[in-house]
XYZ file of C-alpha atoms in Angstrom:
243
model
C -121.472 -171.725 -60.420
C -117.873 -172.637 -59.856
C -116.482 -174.991 -62.871
C -112.634 -175.307 -61.645
C -113.944 -177.079 -58.678
C -115.822 -179.824 -60.120
C -112.712 -180.913 -62.687
C -109.490 -181.485 -63.054
C -107.504 -179.918 -65.297
C -103.557 -178.370 -66.962
C -103.617 -175.022 -68.045
C -100.993 -173.550 -70.089
C -100.079 -170.539 -71.352
C -102.226 -170.586 -74.660
C -104.785 -174.267 -73.923
C -105.856 -176.115 -71.354
C -106.834 -179.264 -70.943
C -110.085 -180.941 -68.671
C -109.651 -183.826 -67.459
C -112.026 -185.192 -65.665
C -115.343 -184.252 -63.388
C -116.266 -184.800 -59.906
C -119.461 -186.580 -60.957
C -119.344 -188.122 -63.791
C -122.527 -187.920 -65.536
C -124.387 -186.092 -68.540
C -126.376 -183.766 -66.453
C -122.902 -182.319 -64.263
C -120.856 -182.427 -67.567
C -123.945 -180.255 -69.620
C -123.404 -178.194 -65.917
C -119.893 -177.008 -66.354
C -119.945 -176.556 -70.316
C -122.270 -173.768 -69.619
C -120.706 -172.462 -67.159
C -117.596 -172.620 -69.449
C -119.219 -171.419 -71.869
C -119.192 -168.640 -69.860
C -116.235 -167.645 -69.030
C -114.361 -165.301 -70.597
C -111.122 -166.039 -70.252
C -111.227 -170.177 -71.705
C -112.139 -168.082 -75.467
C -108.795 -166.643 -74.734
C -107.075 -169.333 -74.798
C -105.453 -171.004 -78.422
C -107.136 -175.314 -77.453
C -109.300 -176.180 -75.520
C -109.697 -180.548 -74.808
C -112.218 -182.182 -72.697
C -111.636 -185.367 -71.989
C -114.978 -187.995 -71.395
C -114.743 -190.709 -70.025
C -117.515 -191.931 -71.763
C -119.490 -190.987 -74.874
C -123.697 -189.491 -74.648
C -124.941 -187.778 -77.554
C -126.371 -184.681 -75.239
C -122.831 -183.740 -73.923
C -121.393 -184.399 -77.537
C -124.176 -181.891 -78.915
C -123.537 -179.225 -76.330
C -119.981 -178.930 -77.246
C -120.702 -179.784 -80.761
C -122.446 -176.107 -80.327
C -119.730 -174.444 -78.855
C -117.946 -174.924 -82.140
C -115.585 -178.572 -80.328
C -114.742 -181.140 -82.402
C -113.921 -184.975 -81.880
C -110.884 -185.534 -81.465
C -109.599 -188.707 -80.979
C -109.767 -192.124 -78.381
C -106.807 -192.368 -75.627
C -106.145 -195.333 -73.534
C -104.969 -194.622 -69.903
C -102.629 -196.387 -68.378
C -100.941 -196.317 -64.280
C -97.289 -197.285 -63.793
C -96.399 -198.730 -59.655
C -92.767 -197.935 -59.769
C -91.820 -199.113 -56.716
C -92.690 -202.682 -59.358
C -90.491 -201.523 -61.411
C -87.381 -204.094 -63.158
C -83.762 -203.266 -63.472
C -82.938 -200.936 -64.795
C -80.766 -201.024 -67.906
C -79.879 -197.548 -69.493
C -79.165 -198.267 -72.900
C -78.792 -194.267 -74.642
C -77.465 -191.296 -72.839
C -79.696 -189.192 -71.957
C -78.762 -184.959 -72.581
C -81.577 -182.365 -71.882
C -81.721 -178.391 -72.550
C -78.627 -178.165 -70.075
C -76.070 -180.244 -72.274
C -77.208 -179.282 -75.810
C -79.279 -175.710 -77.642
C -83.267 -175.794 -77.200
C -83.075 -175.645 -81.153
C -81.647 -178.417 -81.218
C -84.469 -180.469 -78.873
C -87.226 -178.750 -80.405
C -86.001 -179.865 -84.152
C -85.371 -183.146 -83.004
C -88.654 -183.088 -81.571
C -90.074 -182.392 -84.328
C -89.176 -185.571 -85.653
C -91.082 -187.069 -83.466
C -93.816 -186.055 -84.227
C -93.848 -186.594 -88.257
C -95.344 -189.748 -88.585
C -96.814 -190.115 -85.281
C -100.245 -192.542 -85.100
C -101.021 -190.198 -82.618
C -103.192 -186.795 -83.429
C -101.191 -184.058 -84.780
C -100.476 -180.825 -82.613
C -102.632 -178.023 -83.109
C -100.229 -175.833 -81.949
C -96.628 -174.521 -83.167
C -93.512 -175.513 -81.983
C -92.509 -172.325 -80.430
C -96.393 -172.428 -78.725
C -95.376 -175.840 -77.325
C -92.888 -174.422 -75.998
C -94.141 -172.017 -74.329
C -96.244 -173.742 -73.227
C -93.750 -176.685 -71.215
C -92.563 -174.081 -69.701
C -95.821 -172.227 -68.342
C -96.868 -175.916 -66.778
C -93.933 -177.141 -65.802
C -92.134 -173.696 -64.232
C -88.857 -173.467 -64.075
C -87.112 -176.573 -64.014
C -88.631 -177.380 -67.058
C -85.045 -178.009 -68.856
C -84.384 -180.486 -66.397
C -87.409 -182.295 -68.354
C -86.091 -181.980 -71.815
C -84.596 -184.719 -72.722
C -82.614 -185.660 -76.159
C -81.837 -189.933 -76.057
C -78.754 -190.239 -78.074
C -77.382 -193.803 -78.971
C -73.593 -193.458 -80.312
C -74.357 -190.127 -80.475
C -77.634 -189.486 -82.888
C -80.607 -188.832 -81.562
C -82.752 -190.935 -81.119
C -85.595 -189.850 -79.226
C -87.486 -187.454 -76.855
C -88.910 -188.225 -74.231
C -90.091 -185.555 -71.596
C -90.753 -187.445 -67.638
C -91.601 -184.608 -65.114
C -93.879 -184.194 -61.990
C -97.437 -183.806 -62.836
C -98.117 -179.650 -61.162
C -100.749 -180.096 -58.066
C -101.247 -184.253 -57.359
C -98.372 -186.074 -54.836
C -96.088 -188.326 -56.248
C -96.966 -188.403 -60.076
C -95.153 -189.070 -62.116
C -95.613 -188.641 -66.565
C -94.496 -188.152 -70.043
C -95.352 -184.622 -71.199
C -93.613 -186.723 -74.605
C -92.167 -189.144 -75.696
C -91.455 -190.892 -79.181
C -89.115 -191.864 -80.951
C -87.392 -190.043 -85.018
C -88.760 -192.131 -87.588
C -86.347 -194.252 -88.479
C -85.757 -195.945 -85.331
C -89.226 -196.977 -84.843
C -89.787 -201.043 -85.387
C -86.022 -201.335 -84.325
C -86.894 -202.696 -80.107
C -85.670 -199.384 -78.717
C -88.793 -197.794 -77.445
C -89.718 -200.755 -74.839
C -86.228 -200.290 -73.307
C -85.809 -196.135 -74.033
C -90.139 -196.040 -72.372
C -88.307 -197.974 -69.405
C -85.296 -195.959 -67.828
C -87.589 -192.897 -68.529
C -89.494 -194.077 -65.791
C -86.753 -195.634 -63.277
C -85.950 -191.255 -63.945
C -89.658 -190.797 -63.242
C -88.503 -192.882 -60.225
C -85.234 -191.873 -59.079
C -84.095 -188.270 -60.355
C -87.810 -186.696 -59.698
C -89.248 -188.610 -57.228
C -92.054 -190.495 -58.134
C -93.587 -193.060 -56.864
C -96.602 -194.346 -59.370
C -96.740 -192.559 -63.443
C -99.885 -192.401 -65.655
C -99.303 -192.920 -69.516
C -101.656 -192.061 -72.185
C -101.836 -192.556 -76.187
C -104.084 -192.640 -78.734
C -106.214 -196.039 -79.062
C -105.168 -196.275 -82.215
C -100.886 -196.491 -81.263
C -100.417 -199.526 -81.283
C -96.802 -199.998 -81.401
C -97.194 -197.361 -77.457
C -99.946 -200.304 -76.443
C -97.122 -202.334 -76.938
C -95.174 -200.248 -74.992
C -96.868 -199.629 -72.005
C -98.247 -203.641 -71.809
C -94.834 -205.128 -71.452
C -93.344 -202.223 -69.419
C -95.717 -203.679 -66.403
C -98.720 -200.278 -67.464
C -102.284 -201.170 -65.872
C -105.182 -200.244 -67.938
C -107.220 -197.322 -66.310
C -109.495 -196.386 -68.610
C -110.397 -194.797 -71.634
C -111.072 -191.158 -72.517
C -112.694 -189.390 -75.947
C -111.057 -185.652 -76.427
C -112.375 -183.093 -77.622
C -111.298 -179.315 -79.194
C -112.331 -176.319 -79.700
C -109.463 -174.224 -81.474
C -109.352 -170.652 -82.181
C -110.273 -170.124 -85.329
C -107.581 -166.620 -86.996
C -110.040 -164.034 -86.219
C -111.217 -165.322 -82.795
C -113.397 -167.084 -81.502
């Protein structure tokens, strides 16, 4: 069985995320997981994530037997970019064409501090390699710092999802801790949606966040996002001594 033909997935240099399965039922998941367990190339990754559309005791037991643990519940939304209102660009955006990569990485790391989303299990160096690997040579266009009066306030990483016609996403979006709660998330996010449409050529955008990230869910709603579903995220993480 070629399990890759039955799933939608994203693979980077050291990770793979199985986002969905063609036939969403427990028996199909069990078949995919059985095939996955025998694929040696997968277990060379540092991180393997599986997103389930519904909780199921049998599938969860199989995941746990394979070494997966429950990570978080995520909600997903969709934006029709043709229905965006007039753009108001409040912030200056600079990519790593304009600022040194280490400045971008430092700002990105700051935005992760205290985030309601599940913390990343990868180092910043791993994450940057994965961005470059997933997005290809143009990844620098997607690594943006938002500035207000020359002070960095956050990071957004718009891109076209490889292999999905017209689908825009944010690899990451977040504000530095001192800028949260100051009504800047919504205008920055909307500015990013316009960027996806006008510079990246996206016709729609898919967003996701932890179910417990209430501020980001409010941003989605106010920006016009329509909730499309929930996913339950399980992760296998390579130990220092291998699988």
